[in-house]
Amino acid sequence: MADAGGGWDMAEGRRAWGKVRQLPSGRYQASYVLRSVRGGDQGTRYTALQTFDAKGDAWGWLDREHRLIDRGDWTPPIERFREAEEERQRKEVARQAAAAVPTIAAYGSRYLERADLAATSRDRYRQLFRFYILAEPATITRRGMVKDKPVAKHGIGGVRVTELTRADVRLWWQGLPVSTRESSCRQAYDLLRAIMNAAVEAELIEVNPVQVKAATQAQASRERNLDPLPIDVLYAVAEQMPDPWRLGVLLGGVLGLRSGEVRALQRRDFSLNVEVPTVKVHQSVKEAEGKVEIGPLKTARKGIAFRTLPIPAALVGDVRTHLREHTQLGRTGLLFWRTRDGGPVKSADWLRAFKKACKTVADHLEEDAARRLEQSGEQESEESQRIRELLTGQGGYVFHGTRVTGLTWAYRLSGGNLRAVQAIAGHTSPKMALRYQRAEMDYLAAVAGNVSSMIEASTRKP
């Protein structure tokens, strides 16, 4: 049987609506003639754009077409095909565009390769990125970290830069060990924010999603909130250091030097046979990728390549003794060095010795308090308890605290002169110097005493 379209020479099946026929290939073709539907030409036969393996599938297509007509949703099959194809192409373009957007892992890795990053900063950022942002398993066991277990509960490395939301960041922050590693967590947060700020500048995103209130209120760095050591305690800690390293504690605590600056000092940096003895601070020990080297100051890239500091007269004798007994020979001889190879002391070794010295001083204070209690019944003073807690609490005092001590005293003795503190510290702005100003209780008590004296003098009756 043939129809108006011609070619209907195979076995046909019919129903009340539509037509199905078997083709020479054995597959089935379905079609129907439209009678009266808006959007279609009356009397036109519409054929399925694909053929079917089974006759039932062909009739199923006809049933679906009939339902479209009944609902008033019908449009010519070719138009629906074109619309579907356009939608598919739009989705494919969107998929390819999304695939072209880097993940946090890829974008962050590129960010850490910036040329303006110092080697030590890059090494530290890589650790934060791996363990805190990507949530890779820890490689060592230490406070707040267990080897082969992730530090962070929720890594976000697989998230596309354009798809990171504030909810994602909030969940990530909540999964960090803030209670045990607050400083590192805060640094990781700052790093993630910096990475996403770079994405804003690159116009990948419009708004930085790294905005967690709890994180911005977290302690930026425990080191910066350390109380300074009283001078007698500073000297007591220095006495408990290995003899070749004793002077390093005094230089950090009196001159406000950074740990890396202390460990990079050489014989040539000191000028002692002059009216005002000085030390030139122009180098720092850098540790990155397993290497320990001496390089320029961290502030050199910002225009402060060195600073020359006067040495207090009370410290000159200690410096002379150290240069004579413990410093390497030659103008470039290191003041502090490793005995096995003559290289600069590693930060971890230096800090380990320093914390041990702090603990020894704390133990001596506790022993003295116990002895006085036994001999006279005198209770340990609050100041002694405070010093012991300062030296051993929260993982122990860190060497950076000696810099806090030096800069606190510089601020106090200079009458609050920020420019002077900035010059001593080697800060690039007064704002940085402000971070190290401290108000000790004895100093506040002295101020209060002066105010009291002024009041008494003003109100005393003649």
CSV table of C-alpha atoms in Angstrom, one decimal:
chain,number,residue,atom,x,y,z
A,1,MET,CA,0.0,0.0,0.0
A,2,ALA,CA,1.3,3.5,-0.9
A,3,ASP,CA,0.5,6.9,0.5
A,4,ALA,CA,0.7,10.4,-0.9
A,5,GLY,CA,4.3,10.6,0.1
A,6,GLY,CA,5.2,7.5,-2.0
A,7,GLY,CA,7.4,4.6,-1.1
A,8,TRP,CA,5.0,2.7,1.3
A,9,ASP,CA,5.7,-0.7,-0.1
A,10,MET,CA,6.6,-2.6,3.1
A,11,ALA,CA,4.3,-4.3,5.6
A,12,GLU,CA,2.5,-1.6,7.5
A,13,GLY,CA,0.8,-1.4,10.9
A,14,ARG,CA,-2.0,1.1,11.6
A,15,ARG,CA,-3.8,2.4,14.6
A,16,ALA,CA,-6.5,5.0,15.0
A,17,TRP,CA,-3.9,7.7,14.8
A,18,GLY,CA,-0.5,7.7,13.1
A,19,LYS,CA,1.2,5.2,11.0
A,20,VAL,CA,4.1,2.8,11.5
A,21,ARG,CA,5.9,0.9,8.7
A,22,GLN,CA,8.9,-1.4,8.5
A,23,LEU,CA,11.7,-0.3,6.2
A,24,PRO,CA,13.9,-2.6,4.1
A,25,SER,CA,16.6,-2.4,6.8
A,26,GLY,CA,14.2,-4.0,9.2
A,27,ARG,CA,13.8,-0.9,11.4
A,28,TYR,CA,10.5,0.9,11.9
A,29,GLN,CA,9.4,4.4,10.8
A,30,ALA,CA,6.6,6.3,12.4
A,31,SER,CA,4.7,9.3,11.0
A,32,TYR,CA,1.3,11.1,11.3
A,33,VAL,CA,-0.7,13.6,9.4
A,34,LEU,CA,-1.6,16.7,11.2
A,35,ARG,CA,-5.3,17.7,10.9
A,36,SER,CA,-5.7,21.0,12.8
A,37,VAL,CA,-3.0,22.2,15.2
A,38,ARG,CA,-1.7,25.7,15.7
A,39,GLY,CA,1.8,26.0,14.5
A,40,GLY,CA,1.5,23.1,12.0
A,41,ASP,CA,0.5,22.8,8.3
A,42,GLN,CA,-2.8,21.0,8.0
A,43,GLY,CA,-2.5,17.8,5.9
A,44,THR,CA,1.2,17.6,6.3
A,45,ARG,CA,2.8,14.3,7.3
A,46,TYR,CA,5.3,14.6,10.0
A,47,THR,CA,7.8,11.7,10.3
A,48,ALA,CA,9.9,10.8,13.3
A,49,LEU,CA,13.5,12.1,12.8
A,50,GLN,CA,14.9,8.7,13.9
A,51,THR,CA,13.9,5.1,13.1
A,52,PHE,CA,13.2,2.5,15.8
A,53,ASP,CA,14.4,-1.0,16.5
A,54,ALA,CA,10.9,-2.3,17.5
A,55,LYS,CA,7.4,-1.5,16.3
A,56,GLY,CA,6.3,-0.8,19.9
A,57,ASP,CA,8.9,1.9,20.2
A,58,ALA,CA,7.6,3.6,17.0
A,59,TRP,CA,4.0,3.5,18.4
A,60,GLY,CA,5.3,4.9,21.7
A,61,TRP,CA,6.7,7.9,19.8
A,62,LEU,CA,3.3,8.4,18.1
A,63,ASP,CA,1.6,8.3,21.5
A,64,ARG,CA,3.9,11.0,22.9
A,65,GLU,CA,3.3,13.2,19.9
A,66,HIS,CA,-0.4,12.8,20.3
A,67,ARG,CA,-0.2,13.8,24.0
A,68,LEU,CA,1.7,17.0,23.0
A,69,ILE,CA,-1.1,17.8,20.6
A,70,ASP,CA,-3.7,17.2,23.3
A,71,ARG,CA,-1.9,19.5,25.8
A,72,GLY,CA,-1.4,22.2,23.3
A,73,ASP,CA,2.4,21.9,23.6
A,74,TRP,CA,3.1,20.6,20.1
A,75,THR,CA,5.6,22.1,17.7
A,76,PRO,CA,7.0,20.5,14.6
A,77,PRO,CA,9.5,17.7,15.4
A,78,ILE,CA,12.3,19.4,13.4
A,79,GLU,CA,11.8,22.6,15.5
A,80,ARG,CA,12.0,20.7,18.7
A,81,PHE,CA,15.1,18.9,17.5
A,82,ARG,CA,16.8,22.2,16.6
A,83,GLU,CA,15.8,23.7,20.0
A,84,ALA,CA,17.2,20.6,21.8
A,85,GLU,CA,20.4,20.8,19.7
A,86,GLU,CA,20.8,24.5,20.5
A,87,GLU,CA,20.3,23.7,24.2
A,88,ARG,CA,22.8,20.9,24.0
A,89,GLN,CA,25.3,23.1,22.3
A,90,ARG,CA,24.8,25.9,24.9
A,91,LYS,CA,25.4,23.4,27.7
A,92,GLU,CA,28.5,22.1,26.0
A,93,VAL,CA,29.9,25.6,25.6
A,94,ALA,CA,29.1,26.2,29.3
A,95,ARG,CA,30.7,22.9,30.2
A,96,GLN,CA,33.9,23.7,28.2
A,97,ALA,CA,34.0,27.2,29.8
A,98,ALA,CA,33.7,25.7,33.2
A,99,ALA,CA,36.4,23.2,32.4
A,100,ALA,CA,38.6,26.1,31.4
A,101,VAL,CA,38.3,27.7,34.8
A,102,PRO,CA,41.0,26.3,37.1
A,103,THR,CA,40.3,24.5,40.3
A,104,ILE,CA,41.5,26.0,43.6
A,105,ALA,CA,44.3,23.4,43.5
A,106,ALA,CA,45.5,24.5,40.1
A,107,TYR,CA,45.0,28.2,40.6
A,108,GLY,CA,46.6,28.2,44.0
A,109,SER,CA,49.6,26.3,42.8
A,110,ARG,CA,50.2,28.9,40.1
A,111,TYR,CA,49.7,31.7,42.7
A,112,LEU,CA,52.5,30.2,44.8
A,113,GLU,CA,55.0,30.4,41.9
A,114,ARG,CA,54.9,34.2,41.8
A,115,ALA,CA,58.3,35.7,41.3
A,116,ASP,CA,57.8,38.2,44.1
A,117,LEU,CA,57.5,35.6,46.8
A,118,ALA,CA,60.6,35.0,49.0
A,119,ALA,CA,61.8,31.4,49.1
A,120,THR,CA,60.9,31.0,52.8
A,121,SER,CA,57.5,32.4,52.3
A,122,ARG,CA,56.8,30.2,49.3
A,123,ASP,CA,57.9,27.1,51.3
A,124,ARG,CA,55.6,28.0,54.2
A,125,TYR,CA,52.7,28.8,51.9
A,126,ARG,CA,53.1,25.5,50.1
A,127,GLN,CA,52.8,23.7,53.4
A,128,LEU,CA,49.7,25.6,54.4
A,129,PHE,CA,48.2,25.1,50.9
A,130,ARG,CA,48.8,21.3,50.9
A,131,PHE,CA,47.8,20.5,54.5
A,132,TYR,CA,45.1,23.1,55.3
A,133,ILE,CA,43.5,24.0,52.0
A,134,LEU,CA,43.9,20.8,49.9
A,135,ALA,CA,43.6,18.7,53.1
A,136,GLU,CA,46.4,16.3,52.2
A,137,PRO,CA,47.5,13.9,54.9
A,138,ALA,CA,50.2,15.2,57.3
A,139,THR,CA,53.7,13.9,56.7
A,140,ILE,CA,54.8,14.2,60.4
A,141,THR,CA,53.2,14.0,63.8
A,142,ARG,CA,53.3,17.1,66.0
A,143,ARG,CA,50.9,19.1,68.1
A,144,GLY,CA,47.5,19.2,66.2
A,145,MET,CA,48.8,16.9,63.4
A,146,VAL,CA,49.0,13.2,63.1
A,147,LYS,CA,51.1,11.5,60.4
A,148,ASP,CA,49.1,10.1,57.4
A,149,LYS,CA,45.9,11.8,58.6
A,150,PRO,CA,44.5,15.1,57.1
A,151,VAL,CA,44.8,18.2,59.1
A,152,ALA,CA,41.7,19.7,57.6
A,153,LYS,CA,38.4,17.8,57.5
A,154,HIS,CA,37.2,19.4,54.2
A,155,GLY,CA,39.6,20.1,51.4
A,156,ILE,CA,38.5,22.5,48.7
A,157,GLY,CA,41.2,21.9,46.1
A,158,GLY,CA,38.8,20.3,43.6
A,159,VAL,CA,36.3,23.2,43.6
A,160,ARG,CA,36.4,25.5,40.6
A,161,VAL,CA,37.5,29.1,41.4
A,162,THR,CA,34.2,30.4,40.0
A,163,GLU,CA,32.2,27.9,42.0
A,164,LEU,CA,33.6,28.5,45.5
A,165,THR,CA,30.9,29.9,47.7
A,166,ARG,CA,30.9,31.5,51.2
A,167,ALA,CA,29.2,28.4,52.4
A,168,ASP,CA,32.1,26.3,51.1
A,169,VAL,CA,34.6,28.5,52.9
A,170,ARG,CA,32.6,28.4,56.1
A,171,LEU,CA,32.4,24.6,56.0
A,172,TRP,CA,36.2,24.5,55.3
A,173,TRP,CA,37.0,26.8,58.2
A,174,GLN,CA,34.9,24.8,60.6
A,175,GLY,CA,36.8,21.7,59.7
A,176,LEU,CA,40.2,23.2,60.6
A,177,PRO,CA,42.0,22.5,63.9
A,178,VAL,CA,41.7,26.0,65.2
A,179,SER,CA,41.8,25.0,68.9
A,180,THR,CA,45.2,23.4,68.6
A,181,ARG,CA,46.8,25.2,65.6
A,182,GLU,CA,45.2,28.6,65.5
A,183,SER,CA,48.1,30.5,64.0
A,184,SER,CA,48.5,28.1,61.1
A,185,CYS,CA,44.7,28.0,60.5
A,186,ARG,CA,44.6,31.8,60.4
A,187,GLN,CA,47.6,31.9,58.0
A,188,ALA,CA,45.8,29.3,55.8
A,189,TYR,CA,42.7,31.5,55.8
A,190,ASP,CA,44.8,34.5,54.8
A,191,LEU,CA,46.4,32.5,52.0
A,192,LEU,CA,43.1,31.4,50.6
A,193,ARG,CA,41.8,34.9,50.7
A,194,ALA,CA,44.9,36.2,48.9
A,195,ILE,CA,44.5,33.5,46.2
A,196,MET,CA,40.9,34.5,45.7
A,197,ASN,CA,41.8,38.2,45.7
A,198,ALA,CA,44.1,37.3,42.8
A,199,ALA,CA,41.1,35.7,41.1
A,200,VAL,CA,39.1,38.9,41.5
A,201,GLU,CA,41.9,40.9,40.0
A,202,ALA,CA,42.1,38.5,37.1
A,203,GLU,CA,38.3,39.0,36.6
A,204,LEU,CA,37.5,35.4,37.1
A,205,ILE,CA,35.1,36.3,39.9
A,206,GLU,CA,33.5,39.5,41.0
A,207,VAL,CA,33.5,39.1,44.8
A,208,ASN,CA,35.9,37.2,47.1
A,209,PRO,CA,33.9,34.5,48.9
A,210,VAL,CA,36.5,34.1,51.6
A,211,GLN,CA,34.6,36.1,54.2
A,212,VAL,CA,34.2,34.1,57.5
A,213,LYS,CA,33.6,36.3,60.5
A,214,ALA,CA,35.0,33.7,62.9
A,215,ALA,CA,38.2,33.5,60.9
A,216,THR,CA,38.7,37.3,60.8
A,217,GLN,CA,38.3,37.4,64.6
A,218,ALA,CA,40.8,34.6,65.1
A,219,GLN,CA,44.2,35.3,66.5
A,220,ALA,CA,46.4,36.5,63.6
A,221,SER,CA,49.5,35.1,65.2
A,222,ARG,CA,50.1,33.9,68.8
A,223,GLU,CA,53.6,35.2,68.6
A,224,ARG,CA,52.4,38.8,68.3
A,225,ASN,CA,50.3,38.5,71.4
A,226,LEU,CA,53.1,37.2,73.6
A,227,ASP,CA,54.0,39.3,76.6
A,228,PRO,CA,57.6,40.5,76.7
A,229,LEU,CA,60.0,38.9,79.1
A,230,PRO,CA,61.3,40.9,82.1
A,231,ILE,CA,65.0,41.7,81.6
A,232,ASP,CA,66.1,39.5,84.4
A,233,VAL,CA,64.1,36.6,83.0
A,234,LEU,CA,65.6,37.2,79.5
A,235,TYR,CA,69.1,37.0,80.9
A,236,ALA,CA,68.1,33.8,82.9
A,237,VAL,CA,66.9,32.1,79.7
A,238,ALA,CA,70.1,33.2,77.9
A,239,GLU,CA,72.2,31.6,80.7
A,240,GLN,CA,70.4,28.3,80.1
A,241,MET,CA,71.2,28.2,76.4
A,242,PRO,CA,74.3,26.4,75.1
A,243,ASP,CA,77.3,28.7,75.6
A,244,PRO,CA,77.9,29.3,71.9
A,245,TRP,CA,74.2,30.4,71.5
A,246,ARG,CA,73.8,32.5,74.7
A,247,LEU,CA,74.5,35.8,73.0
A,248,GLY,CA,71.8,35.1,70.4
A,249,VAL,CA,69.0,35.4,73.1
A,250,LEU,CA,70.4,38.7,74.3
A,251,LEU,CA,70.7,40.2,70.8
A,252,GLY,CA,67.1,39.1,70.1
A,253,GLY,CA,65.8,40.5,73.4
A,254,VAL,CA,67.9,43.7,73.6
A,255,LEU,CA,68.1,44.7,69.9
A,256,GLY,CA,64.8,43.2,68.8
A,257,LEU,CA,66.3,41.0,66.0
A,258,ARG,CA,64.4,38.3,64.2
A,259,SER,CA,65.6,34.7,64.6
A,260,GLY,CA,66.9,34.5,61.0
A,261,GLU,CA,68.7,37.8,61.4
A,262,VAL,CA,70.5,36.6,64.6
A,263,ARG,CA,71.6,33.3,63.0
A,264,ALA,CA,73.0,35.1,60.0
A,265,LEU,CA,75.2,37.6,61.9
A,266,GLN,CA,78.9,37.5,60.9
A,267,ARG,CA,82.1,39.0,62.5
A,268,ARG,CA,82.2,41.8,59.9
A,269,ASP,CA,78.8,43.1,61.0
A,270,PHE,CA,80.1,44.5,64.3
A,271,SER,CA,81.9,47.8,64.8
A,272,LEU,CA,83.0,47.9,68.5
A,273,ASN,CA,86.1,50.1,68.5
A,274,VAL,CA,84.1,53.3,67.9
A,275,GLU,CA,82.4,55.9,70.1
A,276,VAL,CA,79.0,54.2,69.5
A,277,PRO,CA,79.4,50.4,69.0
A,278,THR,CA,77.0,49.2,66.3
A,279,VAL,CA,75.9,46.1,64.4
A,280,LYS,CA,74.8,46.1,60.8
A,281,VAL,CA,71.8,43.8,60.2
A,282,HIS,CA,71.7,43.0,56.5
A,283,GLN,CA,71.2,39.3,56.1
A,284,SER,CA,68.9,36.5,57.3
A,285,VAL,CA,68.9,32.7,57.3
A,286,LYS,CA,66.5,31.3,54.7
A,287,GLU,CA,65.1,27.8,54.9
A,288,ALA,CA,63.3,26.4,51.8
A,289,GLU,CA,63.0,23.1,50.0
A,290,GLY,CA,65.4,21.5,52.5
A,291,LYS,CA,68.2,24.1,52.1
A,292,VAL,CA,69.5,26.4,54.8
A,293,GLU,CA,71.1,29.5,53.2
A,294,ILE,CA,72.0,33.1,54.1
A,295,GLY,CA,70.2,35.7,52.0
A,296,PRO,CA,68.9,39.3,52.1
A,297,LEU,CA,66.5,40.6,54.7
A,298,LYS,CA,62.8,40.0,54.1
A,299,THR,CA,62.3,43.7,53.8
A,300,ALA,CA,65.0,44.2,51.1
A,301,ARG,CA,62.3,43.9,48.4
A,302,LYS,CA,60.5,46.9,50.0
A,303,GLY,CA,63.6,49.1,50.1
A,304,ILE,CA,65.0,48.3,53.5
A,305,ALA,CA,68.1,46.3,52.7
A,306,PHE,CA,69.9,46.8,56.0
A,307,ARG,CA,69.7,48.7,59.3
A,308,THR,CA,72.5,49.7,61.6
A,309,LEU,CA,71.7,49.5,65.3
A,310,PRO,CA,73.7,50.9,68.3
A,311,ILE,CA,74.7,48.3,70.8
A,312,PRO,CA,74.0,49.1,74.5
A,313,ALA,CA,77.2,49.5,76.5
A,314,ALA,CA,76.0,46.7,78.9
A,315,LEU,CA,76.0,44.3,76.0
A,316,VAL,CA,79.4,45.2,74.4
A,317,GLY,CA,81.4,43.0,76.7
A,318,ASP,CA,79.2,39.9,75.9
A,319,VAL,CA,79.7,40.6,72.2
A,320,ARG,CA,83.5,40.9,72.5
A,321,THR,CA,83.6,37.6,74.5
A,322,HIS,CA,81.5,35.8,71.9
A,323,LEU,CA,83.6,37.1,69.0
A,324,ARG,CA,86.7,35.9,70.8
A,325,GLU,CA,85.5,32.5,72.0
A,326,HIS,CA,82.7,31.3,69.8
A,327,THR,CA,82.7,33.0,66.4
A,328,GLN,CA,84.2,31.4,63.2
A,329,LEU,CA,87.4,32.9,62.0
A,330,GLY,CA,87.5,35.4,59.2
A,331,ARG,CA,85.5,38.5,58.5
A,332,THR,CA,82.6,36.4,57.2
A,333,GLY,CA,82.7,34.0,60.1
A,334,LEU,CA,79.3,33.2,61.6
A,335,LEU,CA,78.6,34.0,65.2
A,336,PHE,CA,76.2,31.0,65.5
A,337,TRP,CA,77.0,27.9,63.4
A,338,ARG,CA,76.6,24.1,63.2
A,339,THR,CA,79.6,22.2,64.4
A,340,ARG,CA,79.2,19.4,61.9
A,341,ASP,CA,79.5,21.5,58.8
A,342,GLY,CA,80.0,25.1,59.8
A,343,GLY,CA,76.7,26.2,58.2
A,344,PRO,CA,74.1,28.4,59.8
A,345,VAL,CA,71.9,27.0,62.6
A,346,LYS,CA,68.5,25.7,61.5
A,347,SER,CA,65.4,27.4,62.9
A,348,ALA,CA,64.1,24.1,64.4
A,349,ASP,CA,67.4,23.5,66.3
A,350,TRP,CA,67.5,27.0,67.6
A,351,LEU,CA,63.9,27.0,68.7
A,352,ARG,CA,64.4,23.6,70.4
A,353,ALA,CA,67.3,24.8,72.5
A,354,PHE,CA,65.5,28.1,73.3
A,355,LYS,CA,62.3,26.3,74.5
A,356,LYS,CA,64.4,23.9,76.6
A,357,ALA,CA,66.1,26.9,78.2
A,358,CYS,CA,62.7,28.5,78.9
A,359,LYS,CA,61.5,25.3,80.5
A,360,THR,CA,64.6,25.1,82.7
A,361,VAL,CA,64.1,28.7,84.0
A,362,ALA,CA,60.4,27.9,84.7
A,363,ASP,CA,61.4,24.7,86.6
A,364,HIS,CA,63.9,26.8,88.7
A,365,LEU,CA,61.2,29.3,89.5
A,366,GLU,CA,58.9,26.5,90.6
A,367,GLU,CA,61.7,24.9,92.7
A,368,ASP,CA,62.4,28.3,94.4
A,369,ALA,CA,58.7,28.8,95.1
A,370,ALA,CA,58.4,25.3,96.7
A,371,ARG,CA,61.6,25.9,98.8
A,372,ARG,CA,60.3,29.2,100.1
A,373,LEU,CA,56.9,27.7,100.9
A,374,GLU,CA,58.6,24.9,102.9
A,375,GLN,CA,61.0,27.2,104.7
A,376,SER,CA,58.7,30.2,105.5
A,377,GLY,CA,55.3,29.3,104.3
A,378,GLU,CA,55.4,32.1,101.7
A,379,GLN,CA,53.2,31.4,98.7
A,380,GLU,CA,54.5,31.8,95.2
A,381,SER,CA,53.9,35.3,93.9
A,382,GLU,CA,51.4,35.9,91.0
A,383,GLU,CA,54.3,37.4,89.0
A,384,SER,CA,56.3,34.1,89.4
A,385,GLN,CA,53.3,32.1,88.3
A,386,ARG,CA,52.7,34.4,85.3
A,387,ILE,CA,56.3,34.1,84.2
A,388,ARG,CA,56.2,30.3,84.5
A,389,GLU,CA,53.0,30.1,82.5
A,390,LEU,CA,54.5,32.5,79.9
A,391,LEU,CA,57.6,30.4,79.5
A,392,THR,CA,55.9,27.0,79.2
A,393,GLY,CA,52.2,27.6,78.4
A,394,GLN,CA,50.6,26.9,75.0
A,395,GLY,CA,53.5,24.9,73.7
A,396,GLY,CA,56.2,27.1,75.2
A,397,TYR,CA,57.6,30.6,74.6
A,398,VAL,CA,59.0,31.1,71.1
A,399,PHE,CA,62.1,32.9,70.1
A,400,HIS,CA,60.1,35.6,68.4
A,401,GLY,CA,59.1,36.6,71.9
A,402,THR,CA,62.6,38.0,72.5
A,403,ARG,CA,62.0,40.4,69.5
A,404,VAL,CA,58.7,41.4,71.2
A,405,THR,CA,60.7,42.0,74.4
A,406,GLY,CA,63.3,44.2,72.6
A,407,LEU,CA,60.7,46.2,70.7
A,408,THR,CA,58.5,46.7,73.7
A,409,TRP,CA,61.3,48.2,75.7
A,410,ALA,CA,62.4,50.3,72.8
A,411,TYR,CA,58.8,51.7,72.6
A,412,ARG,CA,58.7,52.3,76.3
A,413,LEU,CA,62.1,53.9,76.7
A,414,SER,CA,61.7,56.0,73.6
A,415,GLY,CA,58.6,57.6,75.0
A,416,GLY,CA,56.4,55.9,72.4
A,417,ASN,CA,58.4,57.1,69.4
A,418,LEU,CA,57.0,54.9,66.6
A,419,ARG,CA,59.6,56.1,64.1
A,420,ALA,CA,62.4,54.9,66.4
A,421,VAL,CA,60.8,51.6,67.0
A,422,GLN,CA,60.3,51.2,63.2
A,423,ALA,CA,63.9,51.9,62.6
A,424,ILE,CA,65.1,49.4,65.2
A,425,ALA,CA,62.7,46.7,64.0
A,426,GLY,CA,63.3,47.2,60.3
A,427,HIS,CA,59.5,47.6,59.7
A,428,THR,CA,58.3,49.1,56.4
A,429,SER,CA,55.6,51.2,58.1
A,430,PRO,CA,54.7,52.6,61.5
A,431,LYS,CA,51.6,50.4,61.4
A,432,MET,CA,53.8,47.3,61.6
A,433,ALA,CA,55.7,48.8,64.6
A,434,LEU,CA,52.4,49.3,66.4
A,435,ARG,CA,51.8,45.6,66.4
A,436,TYR,CA,54.7,45.2,68.9
A,437,GLN,CA,53.8,47.9,71.4
A,438,ARG,CA,52.9,46.4,74.8
A,439,ALA,CA,51.5,47.8,78.0
A,440,GLU,CA,53.0,45.9,80.9
A,441,MET,CA,51.3,46.0,84.3
A,442,ASP,CA,54.3,47.4,86.2
A,443,TYR,CA,54.5,50.3,83.6
A,444,LEU,CA,50.7,50.9,83.9
A,445,ALA,CA,51.0,50.8,87.7
A,446,ALA,CA,53.8,53.5,87.5
A,447,VAL,CA,51.5,55.6,85.3
A,448,ALA,CA,48.7,55.2,87.7
A,449,GLY,CA,51.0,56.1,90.6
A,450,ASN,CA,52.0,59.3,88.7
A,451,VAL,CA,48.3,60.2,88.2
A,452,SER,CA,47.7,59.5,91.8
A,453,SER,CA,50.5,61.8,92.9
A,454,MET,CA,49.2,64.5,90.5
A,455,ILE,CA,45.7,64.2,92.1
A,456,GLU,CA,47.0,64.3,95.6
A,457,ALA,CA,49.2,67.3,94.8
A,458,SER,CA,46.2,69.1,93.2
A,459,THR,CA,43.7,68.4,96.0
A,460,ARG,CA,46.0,68.7,99.0
A,461,LYS,CA,44.9,71.5,101.3
A,462,PRO,CA,47.4,74.1,102.3
